[in-house]
Tab-separated table of C-alpha atoms in Angstrom:
chain	number	residue	atom	x	y	z
A	18	UNK	CA	-18.400	18.308	-77.016
A	19	UNK	CA	-20.714	16.480	-79.321
A	20	UNK	CA	-21.079	13.647	-81.954
A	21	UNK	CA	-20.349	13.921	-85.546
A	22	UNK	CA	-21.546	11.577	-87.970
A	23	UNK	CA	-18.449	11.364	-90.467
A	24	UNK	CA	-19.866	10.582	-94.073
A	25	UNK	CA	-17.130	7.890	-94.345
A	26	UNK	CA	-16.539	6.413	-90.850
A	27	UNK	CA	-20.158	6.949	-88.981
A	28	UNK	CA	-20.455	8.490	-85.501
A	29	UNK	CA	-17.478	9.515	-83.528
A	30	UNK	CA	-16.684	12.006	-80.920
A	31	UNK	CA	-15.953	15.558	-81.633
A	32	UNK	CA	-12.460	15.617	-80.346
A	33	UNK	CA	-11.332	13.094	-83.314
A	34	UNK	CA	-12.186	16.131	-85.632
A	35	UNK	CA	-10.592	19.307	-86.499
A	36	UNK	CA	-12.678	22.321	-87.551
A	37	UNK	CA	-11.668	23.752	-90.764
A	38	UNK	CA	-13.857	27.084	-90.582
A	39	UNK	CA	-16.218	28.555	-92.914
A	40	UNK	CA	-17.148	26.578	-96.003
A	41	UNK	CA	-17.927	27.484	-99.604
A	42	UNK	CA	-15.284	30.259	-99.683
A	43	UNK	CA	-14.483	29.875	-103.326
A	44	UNK	CA	-10.424	30.278	-103.912
A	45	UNK	CA	-9.767	33.152	-106.393
A	46	UNK	CA	-9.850	31.959	-110.130
A	47	UNK	CA	-7.522	34.975	-111.094
A	48	UNK	CA	-5.378	35.666	-108.104
A	49	UNK	CA	-3.156	38.139	-109.956
A	50	UNK	CA	-6.069	40.349	-110.731
A	51	UNK	CA	-7.387	40.636	-107.160
A	52	UNK	CA	-7.327	44.136	-105.321
A	53	UNK	CA	-6.127	44.351	-101.651
A	54	UNK	CA	-9.671	44.510	-100.530
A	55	UNK	CA	-10.689	41.456	-102.361
A	56	UNK	CA	-7.672	39.671	-100.908
A	57	UNK	CA	-8.502	40.802	-97.417
A	58	UNK	CA	-12.068	39.668	-97.888
A	59	UNK	CA	-10.970	36.061	-99.168
A	60	UNK	CA	-8.254	35.730	-96.512
A	61	UNK	CA	-9.691	37.204	-93.439
A	62	UNK	CA	-13.250	38.246	-93.399
A	63	UNK	CA	-15.765	35.610	-91.952
A	64	UNK	CA	-19.400	35.379	-91.420
A	65	UNK	CA	-19.024	34.088	-88.159
A	66	UNK	CA	-22.647	33.333	-87.997
A	67	UNK	CA	-24.648	32.881	-84.514
A	68	UNK	CA	-27.044	30.328	-85.959
A	69	UNK	CA	-26.931	27.934	-88.982
A	70	UNK	CA	-23.546	27.923	-90.194
A	71	UNK	CA	-21.989	25.932	-93.190
A	72	UNK	CA	-18.494	24.790	-92.379
A	73	UNK	CA	-15.652	22.478	-93.167
A	74	UNK	CA	-14.339	19.586	-91.002
A	75	UNK	CA	-11.458	17.012	-91.026
A	76	UNK	CA	-11.762	13.902	-89.507
A	77	UNK	CA	-8.150	14.198	-88.317
A	78	UNK	CA	-7.980	11.233	-85.843
A	79	UNK	CA	-9.860	8.927	-88.307
A	80	UNK	CA	-10.140	8.615	-91.870
A	81	UNK	CA	-8.455	12.138	-92.496
A	82	UNK	CA	-10.947	12.957	-95.028
A	83	UNK	CA	-12.643	16.600	-95.394
A	84	UNK	CA	-16.290	17.122	-95.406
A	85	UNK	CA	-18.932	19.785	-94.947
A	86	UNK	CA	-21.318	20.316	-92.061
A	87	UNK	CA	-24.251	22.258	-91.517
A	88	UNK	CA	-24.301	23.295	-87.619
A	89	UNK	CA	-26.468	25.629	-85.388
A	90	UNK	CA	-23.459	27.604	-83.640
A	91	UNK	CA	-25.925	28.893	-80.872
A	92	UNK	CA	-26.331	25.402	-79.631
A	93	UNK	CA	-23.867	23.220	-81.271
A	94	UNK	CA	-26.763	21.124	-83.098
A	95	UNK	CA	-25.655	19.534	-86.478
A	96	UNK	CA	-28.347	19.776	-89.115
A	97	UNK	CA	-26.576	18.149	-91.765
A	98	UNK	CA	-23.297	16.475	-93.092
A	99	UNK	CA	-22.312	16.266	-96.568
A	100	UNK	CA	-19.197	15.420	-98.840
A	101	UNK	CA	-16.786	17.922	-100.556
A	102	UNK	CA	-18.139	18.793	-103.689
A	103	UNK	CA	-21.775	18.058	-103.112
A	104	UNK	CA	-24.222	20.811	-103.117
A	105	UNK	CA	-25.341	22.232	-99.589
A	106	UNK	CA	-28.655	21.064	-98.372
A	107	UNK	CA	-31.305	24.061	-98.897
A	108	UNK	CA	-33.795	23.160	-96.398
B	9	UNK	CA	-22.364	63.550	-56.235
B	10	UNK	CA	-22.035	60.228	-54.791
B	11	UNK	CA	-20.713	59.468	-51.236
B	12	UNK	CA	-17.245	58.431	-51.266
B	13	UNK	CA	-16.347	54.827	-50.062
B	14	UNK	CA	-13.724	55.053	-47.015
B	15	UNK	CA	-13.123	53.710	-43.622
B	16	UNK	CA	-15.428	56.390	-42.209
B	17	UNK	CA	-18.344	55.569	-44.416
B	18	UNK	CA	-17.874	51.842	-43.517
B	19	UNK	CA	-18.055	52.382	-39.889
B	20	UNK	CA	-21.051	54.893	-40.362
B	21	UNK	CA	-23.115	52.338	-42.062
B	22	UNK	CA	-22.126	49.545	-39.809
B	23	UNK	CA	-24.502	51.366	-37.398
B	24	UNK	CA	-27.295	51.038	-39.576
B	25	UNK	CA	-26.312	47.183	-40.091
B	26	UNK	CA	-25.159	48.159	-43.728
B	27	UNK	CA	-28.764	48.397	-44.856
B	28	UNK	CA	-28.796	51.899	-46.089
B	29	UNK	CA	-25.901	52.036	-48.650
B	30	UNK	CA	-26.894	54.117	-51.576
B	31	UNK	CA	-27.270	52.603	-54.975
B	32	UNK	CA	-23.821	52.454	-56.878
B	33	UNK	CA	-25.580	53.190	-60.244
B	34	UNK	CA	-29.076	54.197	-61.309
B	35	UNK	CA	-31.390	51.829	-63.437
B	36	UNK	CA	-32.559	54.554	-66.015
B	37	UNK	CA	-35.129	54.151	-68.797
B	38	UNK	CA	-33.560	54.861	-72.214
B	39	UNK	CA	-33.809	58.470	-73.542
B	40	UNK	CA	-34.922	59.074	-77.101
B	41	UNK	CA	-31.685	60.310	-78.291
B	42	UNK	CA	-28.272	60.232	-77.170
B	43	UNK	CA	-24.762	61.840	-78.537
B	44	UNK	CA	-22.933	58.305	-78.038
B	45	UNK	CA	-24.291	54.652	-77.496
B	46	UNK	CA	-21.952	52.095	-76.261
B	47	UNK	CA	-23.187	48.467	-77.348
B	48	UNK	CA	-21.944	46.191	-74.483
B	49	UNK	CA	-21.739	46.727	-70.684
B	50	UNK	CA	-18.710	44.849	-69.887
B	51	UNK	CA	-15.499	46.247	-68.550
B	52	UNK	CA	-14.321	47.612	-71.798
B	53	UNK	CA	-17.677	49.240	-72.805
B	54	UNK	CA	-18.151	50.757	-69.164
B	55	UNK	CA	-14.595	51.863	-69.213
B	56	UNK	CA	-15.133	53.501	-72.656
B	57	UNK	CA	-18.203	55.313	-71.329
B	58	UNK	CA	-16.391	56.434	-68.211
B	59	UNK	CA	-13.267	57.880	-70.279
B	60	UNK	CA	-15.721	59.548	-72.685
B	61	UNK	CA	-17.423	61.387	-69.914
B	62	UNK	CA	-14.251	62.145	-67.820
B	63	UNK	CA	-11.617	63.012	-70.473
B	64	UNK	CA	-13.785	64.162	-73.353
B	65	UNK	CA	-16.521	65.937	-71.516
B	66	UNK	CA	-19.206	64.131	-73.099
B	67	UNK	CA	-22.318	63.913	-71.044
B	68	UNK	CA	-25.102	62.456	-72.797
B	69	UNK	CA	-23.968	58.831	-73.170
B	70	UNK	CA	-25.698	55.563	-72.749
B	71	UNK	CA	-24.416	51.909	-72.353
B	72	UNK	CA	-26.889	49.290	-73.587
B	73	UNK	CA	-26.392	45.867	-72.281
B	74	UNK	CA	-28.128	42.607	-73.327
B	75	UNK	CA	-27.912	41.080	-69.910
B	76	UNK	CA	-26.534	42.396	-66.621
B	77	UNK	CA	-23.312	44.477	-66.412
B	78	UNK	CA	-20.047	42.464	-66.182
B	79	UNK	CA	-21.994	39.114	-66.729
B	80	UNK	CA	-20.227	38.289	-69.986
B	81	UNK	CA	-16.528	37.945	-70.408
B	82	UNK	CA	-15.716	40.388	-67.720
B	83	UNK	CA	-17.173	37.953	-64.971
B	84	UNK	CA	-15.741	34.721	-66.851
B	85	UNK	CA	-11.971	35.494	-67.586
B	86	UNK	CA	-9.109	34.100	-65.202
B	87	UNK	CA	-8.232	37.842	-64.351
B	88	UNK	CA	-4.649	37.848	-65.468
B	89	UNK	CA	-2.897	41.183	-66.170
B	90	UNK	CA	0.446	41.899	-67.810
B	91	UNK	CA	2.114	43.643	-70.526
B	92	UNK	CA	4.997	41.632	-71.681
B	93	UNK	CA	3.925	41.435	-75.474
B	94	UNK	CA	6.567	41.042	-78.322
B	95	UNK	CA	5.700	43.836	-80.788
B	96	UNK	CA	6.302	47.623	-80.089
B	97	UNK	CA	2.424	48.478	-80.702
B	98	UNK	CA	1.285	45.693	-78.450
B	99	UNK	CA	3.889	46.662	-75.842
B	100	UNK	CA	2.592	50.353	-76.170
B	101	UNK	CA	-0.973	49.153	-75.909
B	102	UNK	CA	-1.056	46.688	-72.983
B	103	UNK	CA	1.480	48.816	-70.759
B	104	UNK	CA	-0.632	51.810	-71.367
B	105	UNK	CA	-3.228	49.614	-69.556
B	106	UNK	CA	-0.989	48.266	-66.848
B	107	UNK	CA	-0.060	51.960	-65.935
B	108	UNK	CA	-3.719	52.918	-65.416
B	109	UNK	CA	-4.339	49.693	-63.507
B	110	UNK	CA	-1.568	50.808	-60.982
B	111	UNK	CA	-3.736	53.798	-59.860
B	112	UNK	CA	-7.281	52.571	-60.558
B	113	UNK	CA	-8.547	51.710	-57.265
B	114	UNK	CA	-7.793	55.394	-56.296
B	115	UNK	CA	-9.141	56.966	-59.440
B	116	UNK	CA	-12.367	54.977	-59.189
B	117	UNK	CA	-12.705	55.176	-55.284
B	118	UNK	CA	-13.538	51.247	-55.640
B	119	UNK	CA	-11.313	48.745	-54.744
B	120	UNK	CA	-10.545	46.598	-57.708
B	121	UNK	CA	-8.036	44.693	-55.682
B	122	UNK	CA	-5.440	45.031	-58.236
B	123	UNK	CA	-2.368	42.624	-57.063
B	124	UNK	CA	0.972	42.949	-58.731
B	125	UNK	CA	1.979	39.263	-57.672
B	126	UNK	CA	3.793	38.565	-61.045
B	127	UNK	CA	3.143	36.514	-63.862
B	128	UNK	CA	5.591	33.901	-64.852
B	129	UNK	CA	5.619	32.370	-68.272
B	130	UNK	CA	7.435	28.882	-68.641
B	131	UNK	CA	9.374	27.379	-71.351
B	132	UNK	CA	9.408	23.602	-72.100
B	133	UNK	CA	11.365	23.134	-75.227
B	134	UNK	CA	14.370	24.997	-76.754
B	135	UNK	CA	12.087	27.213	-79.089
B	136	UNK	CA	10.233	28.286	-76.276
B	137	UNK	CA	13.339	29.238	-74.526
B	138	UNK	CA	14.675	31.215	-77.650
B	139	UNK	CA	11.117	32.847	-77.856
B	140	UNK	CA	11.045	33.866	-74.386
B	141	UNK	CA	14.613	35.129	-74.206
B	142	UNK	CA	13.775	37.155	-77.462
B	143	UNK	CA	10.537	38.570	-75.749
B	144	UNK	CA	12.331	39.475	-72.702
B	145	UNK	CA	14.812	41.433	-74.628
B	146	UNK	CA	12.128	43.111	-76.833
B	147	UNK	CA	10.054	43.942	-73.492
B	148	UNK	CA	13.257	45.695	-71.812
B	149	UNK	CA	13.799	47.813	-75.022
B	150	UNK	CA	10.208	48.928	-74.644
B	151	UNK	CA	10.756	49.842	-71.026
B	152	UNK	CA	8.566	47.032	-69.683
B	153	UNK	CA	9.860	45.020	-66.895
B	154	UNK	CA	10.958	41.528	-67.672
B	155	UNK	CA	13.504	38.923	-66.509
B	156	UNK	CA	14.463	35.665	-67.834
B	157	UNK	CA	14.845	32.888	-65.051
B	158	UNK	CA	16.634	29.439	-65.358
B	159	UNK	CA	14.900	26.267	-64.038
B	160	UNK	CA	16.363	26.898	-60.645
B	161	UNK	CA	15.033	30.278	-60.377
B	162	UNK	CA	11.554	29.288	-61.578
B	163	UNK	CA	11.799	26.729	-58.673
B	164	UNK	CA	12.670	29.405	-56.181
B	165	UNK	CA	10.067	31.890	-57.195
B	166	UNK	CA	7.341	29.095	-57.207
B	167	UNK	CA	8.370	26.289	-55.304
B	168	UNK	CA	5.299	23.858	-55.888
B	169	UNK	CA	6.325	23.692	-59.450
B	170	UNK	CA	7.699	20.048	-60.611
B	171	UNK	CA	11.073	21.160	-62.125
B	172	UNK	CA	12.328	17.434	-62.502
B	173	UNK	CA	13.816	16.820	-65.703
B	174	UNK	CA	11.815	13.627	-66.074
B	175	UNK	CA	8.398	14.943	-66.627
B	176	UNK	CA	7.162	14.821	-70.305
B	177	UNK	CA	7.456	18.602	-70.755
B	178	UNK	CA	10.337	19.590	-68.494
B	179	UNK	CA	10.571	23.194	-67.124
B	180	UNK	CA	13.782	24.511	-69.037
B	181	UNK	CA	13.121	28.212	-67.704
B	182	UNK	CA	10.699	31.006	-67.869
B	183	UNK	CA	10.023	34.789	-67.823
B	184	UNK	CA	8.965	37.089	-65.133
B	185	UNK	CA	7.189	40.295	-65.034
B	186	UNK	CA	6.666	41.632	-61.447
B	187	UNK	CA	4.483	44.382	-62.383
B	188	UNK	CA	2.003	41.818	-63.576
B	189	UNK	CA	-0.749	40.209	-61.706
B	190	UNK	CA	-4.400	39.856	-61.121
B	191	UNK	CA	-7.444	41.984	-60.322
B	192	UNK	CA	-11.166	41.344	-59.095
B	193	UNK	CA	-13.044	41.205	-62.369
B	194	UNK	CA	-16.450	42.100	-61.096
B	195	UNK	CA	-15.249	45.028	-59.013
B	196	UNK	CA	-13.717	46.439	-62.214
B	197	UNK	CA	-17.126	46.723	-64.225
B	198	UNK	CA	-19.026	47.899	-60.980
B	199	UNK	CA	-16.192	50.622	-60.310
B	200	UNK	CA	-16.536	51.968	-63.975
B	201	UNK	CA	-20.307	51.723	-63.862
B	202	UNK	CA	-20.550	53.641	-60.648
B	203	UNK	CA	-17.948	56.179	-61.930
B	204	UNK	CA	-19.670	56.722	-65.258
B	205	UNK	CA	-23.105	56.983	-63.636
B	206	UNK	CA	-21.874	59.623	-61.392
B	207	UNK	CA	-20.968	61.609	-64.301
B	208	UNK	CA	-24.434	61.112	-66.057
B	209	UNK	CA	-24.023	58.052	-68.146
B	210	UNK	CA	-27.019	56.037	-68.456
B	211	UNK	CA	-26.481	52.295	-68.012
B	212	UNK	CA	-29.259	50.581	-69.590
B	213	UNK	CA	-29.388	46.851	-68.612
B	214	UNK	CA	-31.589	44.166	-69.905
B	215	UNK	CA	-31.654	45.840	-73.286
B	216	UNK	CA	-30.835	43.880	-76.439
B	217	UNK	CA	-29.756	45.515	-79.531
B	218	UNK	CA	-31.977	44.241	-82.485
B	219	UNK	CA	-30.651	46.204	-85.443
B	220	UNK	CA	-28.870	49.201	-86.429
B	221	UNK	CA	-30.489	51.817	-88.490
B	222	UNK	CA	-28.235	53.271	-91.253
B	223	UNK	CA	-28.563	56.317	-93.565
B	224	UNK	CA	-26.399	55.695	-96.524
B	225	UNK	CA	-22.946	55.707	-95.037
B	226	UNK	CA	-23.814	57.030	-91.451
B	227	UNK	CA	-25.540	55.539	-88.557
B	228	UNK	CA	-29.099	57.025	-87.114
B	229	UNK	CA	-29.747	54.913	-84.110
B	230	UNK	CA	-30.266	51.461	-82.828
B	231	UNK	CA	-33.280	49.179	-82.449
B	232	UNK	CA	-33.452	47.519	-79.024
B	233	UNK	CA	-35.990	45.432	-76.944
B	234	UNK	CA	-36.730	48.741	-75.260
B	235	UNK	CA	-37.565	50.539	-78.545
B	236	UNK	CA	-35.751	52.877	-81.103
B	237	UNK	CA	-32.860	55.052	-79.555
B	238	UNK	CA	-31.511	57.843	-81.848
B	239	UNK	CA	-27.735	58.528	-81.875
B	240	UNK	CA	-25.130	59.165	-84.578
B	241	UNK	CA	-22.336	57.699	-82.800
B	242	UNK	CA	-22.108	53.873	-81.857
B	243	UNK	CA	-19.263	52.249	-80.190
B	244	UNK	CA	-19.533	48.577	-80.372
B	245	UNK	CA	-17.784	46.581	-77.388
B	246	UNK	CA	-19.606	43.011	-77.722
B	247	UNK	CA	-16.778	40.833	-77.403
B	248	UNK	CA	-17.950	37.427	-78.724
B	249	UNK	CA	-20.970	38.879	-80.330
B	250	UNK	CA	-19.189	41.625	-82.346
B	251	UNK	CA	-19.693	39.925	-85.498
B	252	UNK	CA	-23.509	39.748	-84.896
B	253	UNK	CA	-23.702	43.346	-84.236
B	254	UNK	CA	-21.605	43.943	-87.443
B	255	UNK	CA	-23.837	42.008	-89.553
B	256	UNK	CA	-26.822	44.191	-88.366
B	257	UNK	CA	-24.826	47.174	-89.820
B	258	UNK	CA	-23.996	45.295	-93.200
B	259	UNK	CA	-20.293	44.652	-92.162
B	260	UNK	CA	-18.059	41.655	-92.158
B	261	UNK	CA	-15.069	41.435	-89.543
B	262	UNK	CA	-12.049	39.290	-89.597
B	263	UNK	CA	-13.305	37.321	-86.369
B	264	UNK	CA	-14.224	33.828	-85.330
B	265	UNK	CA	-15.910	33.348	-82.119
B	266	UNK	CA	-15.039	30.413	-79.948
B	267	UNK	CA	-15.658	28.894	-76.646
B	268	UNK	CA	-12.823	29.626	-73.984
B	269	UNK	CA	-13.184	27.662	-70.808
B	270	UNK	CA	-11.975	28.117	-67.141
B	271	UNK	CA	-12.396	26.482	-64.125
B	272	UNK	CA	-12.002	27.020	-60.205
B	273	UNK	CA	-11.032	24.680	-57.454
B	274	UNK	CA	-12.390	24.512	-53.789
B	275	UNK	CA	-10.876	27.145	-51.714
B	276	UNK	CA	-7.680	26.280	-49.896
B	277	UNK	CA	-5.030	27.764	-47.885
B	278	UNK	CA	-2.473	29.934	-49.657
B	279	UNK	CA	-0.379	27.854	-51.756
B	280	UNK	CA	0.750	29.846	-55.010
B	281	UNK	CA	1.322	33.625	-54.728
B	282	UNK	CA	1.815	34.476	-58.292
B	283	UNK	CA	0.495	33.390	-61.545
B	284	UNK	CA	2.128	30.796	-63.757
B	285	UNK	CA	1.352	30.476	-67.530
B	286	UNK	CA	2.553	27.738	-69.543
B	287	UNK	CA	1.651	28.189	-73.303
B	288	UNK	CA	3.373	24.921	-74.602
B	289	UNK	CA	1.287	22.311	-72.476
B	290	UNK	CA	-1.511	24.950	-72.145
B	291	UNK	CA	-1.872	25.361	-68.591
B	292	UNK	CA	-2.147	28.577	-66.381
B	293	UNK	CA	-3.060	28.930	-62.699
B	294	UNK	CA	-3.268	31.402	-59.879
B	295	UNK	CA	-4.963	31.437	-56.714
B	296	UNK	CA	-7.807	33.855	-55.844
B	297	UNK	CA	-8.215	35.792	-52.487
B	298	UNK	CA	-11.037	33.395	-51.603
B	299	UNK	CA	-8.255	30.585	-52.087
B	300	UNK	CA	-9.674	28.898	-55.110
B	301	UNK	CA	-7.198	27.879	-57.742
B	302	UNK	CA	-8.276	29.685	-60.901
B	303	UNK	CA	-7.400	27.578	-63.956
B	304	UNK	CA	-7.590	28.749	-67.567
B	305	UNK	CA	-8.352	26.160	-70.175
B	306	UNK	CA	-8.018	26.517	-73.955
B	307	UNK	CA	-10.314	27.201	-76.884
B	308	UNK	CA	-12.156	24.855	-78.882
B	309	UNK	CA	-11.210	25.121	-82.613
B	310	UNK	CA	-14.905	25.541	-83.769
B	311	UNK	CA	-17.077	28.408	-83.919
B	312	UNK	CA	-19.675	28.463	-81.269
B	313	UNK	CA	-21.686	30.794	-79.382
B	314	UNK	CA	-23.065	28.116	-76.831
B	315	UNK	CA	-20.754	29.170	-73.911
B	316	UNK	CA	-19.891	25.680	-73.098
B	317	UNK	CA	-16.977	24.080	-74.691
B	318	UNK	CA	-15.452	20.548	-74.991
B	319	UNK	CA	-14.682	18.225	-72.094
B	320	UNK	CA	-11.382	17.077	-73.787
B	321	UNK	CA	-10.007	20.726	-73.603
B	322	UNK	CA	-10.506	20.695	-69.725
B	323	UNK	CA	-9.038	17.192	-69.492
B	324	UNK	CA	-5.682	18.304	-71.410
B	325	UNK	CA	-5.520	21.337	-69.133
B	326	UNK	CA	-5.809	19.394	-66.142
B	327	UNK	CA	-3.419	16.654	-67.218
B	328	UNK	CA	-0.751	19.415	-67.716
B	329	UNK	CA	-1.578	21.090	-64.365
B	330	UNK	CA	-1.000	17.790	-62.516
B	331	UNK	CA	2.242	17.084	-64.342
B	332	UNK	CA	3.566	20.690	-63.499
B	333	UNK	CA	1.945	20.779	-59.777
B	334	UNK	CA	1.755	17.227	-58.481
B	335	UNK	CA	0.596	18.755	-55.104
B	336	UNK	CA	-2.841	19.616	-56.795
B	337	UNK	CA	-3.733	15.967	-57.599
B	338	UNK	CA	-6.520	15.614	-54.860
B	339	UNK	CA	-7.912	19.035	-55.389
B	340	UNK	CA	-11.552	18.898	-56.468
B	341	UNK	CA	-12.835	21.439	-58.993
B	342	UNK	CA	-16.019	23.494	-57.930
B	343	UNK	CA	-16.919	25.097	-61.261
B	344	UNK	CA	-16.327	25.148	-64.915
B	345	UNK	CA	-17.707	27.539	-67.542
B	346	UNK	CA	-16.937	28.778	-70.876
B	347	UNK	CA	-17.098	32.321	-72.303
B	348	UNK	CA	-17.248	33.371	-76.118
B	349	UNK	CA	-14.052	35.027	-77.246
B	350	UNK	CA	-13.738	36.730	-80.539
B	351	UNK	CA	-10.492	35.922	-82.245
B	352	UNK	CA	-8.461	37.716	-84.840
B	353	UNK	CA	-6.115	36.117	-87.383
B	354	UNK	CA	-3.129	37.859	-85.706
B	355	UNK	CA	-4.209	37.705	-82.169
B	356	UNK	CA	-4.460	41.206	-81.770
B	357	UNK	CA	-7.299	43.318	-81.226
B	358	UNK	CA	-9.323	46.122	-83.262
B	359	UNK	CA	-9.915	49.389	-81.951
B	360	UNK	CA	-11.082	51.076	-84.978
B	361	UNK	CA	-13.316	53.431	-86.942
B	362	UNK	CA	-15.243	51.492	-89.913
B	363	UNK	CA	-16.332	52.421	-93.157
B	364	UNK	CA	-19.452	53.625	-91.926
B	365	UNK	CA	-19.677	56.961	-90.455
B	366	UNK	CA	-20.226	57.101	-86.742
B	367	UNK	CA	-19.613	53.334	-86.119
B	368	UNK	CA	-16.871	52.244	-84.320
B	369	UNK	CA	-15.690	48.811	-83.161
B	370	UNK	CA	-13.556	47.499	-80.213
B	371	UNK	CA	-13.317	43.884	-80.603
B	372	UNK	CA	-11.011	40.932	-81.481
B	373	UNK	CA	-9.312	40.864	-77.999
B	374	UNK	CA	-9.750	36.954	-78.129
B	375	UNK	CA	-8.567	35.166	-75.116
B	376	UNK	CA	-6.984	37.981	-73.260
B	377	UNK	CA	-8.901	41.167	-73.227
B	378	UNK	CA	-9.372	41.703	-69.427
B	379	UNK	CA	-5.721	42.935	-68.840
B	380	UNK	CA	-6.396	45.664	-71.203
B	381	UNK	CA	-9.612	46.879	-69.891
B	382	UNK	CA	-8.609	50.490	-68.649
B	383	UNK	CA	-6.345	51.041	-71.530
B	384	UNK	CA	-8.850	49.826	-74.065
B	385	UNK	CA	-11.552	52.032	-72.718
B	386	UNK	CA	-9.382	55.118	-72.710
B	387	UNK	CA	-8.265	54.633	-76.407
B	388	UNK	CA	-11.627	53.662	-77.506
B	389	UNK	CA	-13.000	56.851	-76.079
B	390	UNK	CA	-10.333	58.842	-77.578
B	391	UNK	CA	-11.136	57.173	-81.123
B	392	UNK	CA	-14.839	57.927	-80.691
B	393	UNK	CA	-14.560	61.415	-79.474
B	394	UNK	CA	-12.047	62.573	-81.910
B	395	UNK	CA	-13.118	60.475	-84.907
B	396	UNK	CA	-9.509	59.342	-85.122
B	397	UNK	CA	-7.251	56.837	-83.212
B	398	UNK	CA	-4.829	57.715	-80.525
B	399	UNK	CA	-1.164	57.062	-81.537
B	400	UNK	CA	-1.105	53.773	-79.272
B	401	UNK	CA	-4.274	52.242	-80.966
B	402	UNK	CA	-3.308	53.621	-84.700
B	403	UNK	CA	-1.736	50.142	-85.489
B	404	UNK	CA	-5.050	48.465	-84.256
B	405	UNK	CA	-7.110	49.398	-87.148
B	406	UNK	CA	-9.409	47.360	-89.394
B	407	UNK	CA	-7.585	48.240	-92.568
B	408	UNK	CA	-4.395	46.173	-91.516
B	409	UNK	CA	-6.166	43.270	-92.795
B	410	UNK	CA	-6.116	44.890	-96.138
B	411	UNK	CA	-2.659	46.505	-96.066
B	412	UNK	CA	-1.150	43.340	-94.588
B	413	UNK	CA	0.428	45.370	-91.625
B	414	UNK	CA	-0.554	42.779	-89.123
B	415	UNK	CA	0.419	42.753	-85.381
B	416	UNK	CA	1.208	39.116	-85.038
B	417	UNK	CA	1.128	38.200	-81.375
B	418	UNK	CA	0.597	34.529	-81.613
B	419	UNK	CA	4.262	34.293	-80.400
B	420	UNK	CA	3.521	36.319	-77.297
B	421	UNK	CA	-0.024	35.091	-76.686
B	422	UNK	CA	-0.362	31.698	-77.957
B	423	UNK	CA	-3.298	29.915	-76.673
B	424	UNK	CA	-3.067	31.349	-73.204
B	425	UNK	CA	-3.354	35.190	-73.386
């Protein structure tokens, strides 16, 4: 359990949020031209990083808006929170 | 040859105050080279090494383990063993394991305390009833024992369950697999370790893998905290850390690692002589031989390697437990912990070759790998020794995520597995 700083609502308990998995997986621009391998990569393969991971979260029991988060998955420490469409922090 | 454990050896050792028992396994330094290296010294990894030595006559094998054997998910699960899965492929896989469990203590000369006390799965809504009836039929067609129970039969089989129609999620029925049950998790790791060690397998503890050396499309060895070890066959059985190892070899897997929690209560006199699982309200409970209630909670929905987990998950599970078993309302919990489970999109495992020659993965067991330990080891050993899968694990290959031929066991496994 940890506290998440929602970019729209401020600090709330993690139990109010829904995790949406790895962020910045780009939806295929030409779905009809994808091979089976490329579909598998897009649909199923995940980095599943132990360490700094970029991910999507939804404030499901709050404003219901989606946003991005940078989190250290080895200790659940949140490094940054940023809105959808914004560039991920590079530090 | 190790001395066999028996009543006679117990009496003999009593005369020396049990101070002269021989070591159950050696503590060797790694050799320069092995024919096969297994990464991960949990139940599945040790079983793999055991069957490689026993059934495939391989002798130069090492198991490398970051911590101590059985210290990961083998020592953290709720020890439930069952095989009542929906699909043919899963039924074959899990019942293969259950059949080995039935003779495992004798085979290993190590008491794994396998107890066929039955596992009951409860239905709380109309869809549950339909799903569980369908699963019962599917199980019986596959030769797996399963019966469907109505509410009164559930109450008769486990009298402490609250079957009142007035509770939030009333018990509408359930399934029972009588051959299912529990086993002592540590003993499984120790028994396989002792058996493998006897056949010459080197079990190297406190040895963390730092890298996998590749030569083009094949493997050459592993970098560890105890130096480089050469090999051209690597079997990875690293559970929650499978993706981390895959990353070292430049592979990506369809896995997400999440904390799964469990807790035990203070020990009490025998009160529940079976295992009861309830997927809809997410509560499952059994009683250990020490008398503790063993309670399984759910996974968090975010990726984490922290071996903790959120409090609200435990709270939700205990709410459900209290509604179903009002008699537990004043029980105090002794310990709570988390383990990191690697979950596949179809809730089925991967026992497979990879695109890299000599690199094999046994992972994706998610929340329910313990029950499969002997079968998993046996089939993974077959896959590594022959460089091709056994017919029982052919469906559980990595390529199913490309072909789309998934083994969707969310229905049978749901969250509680």
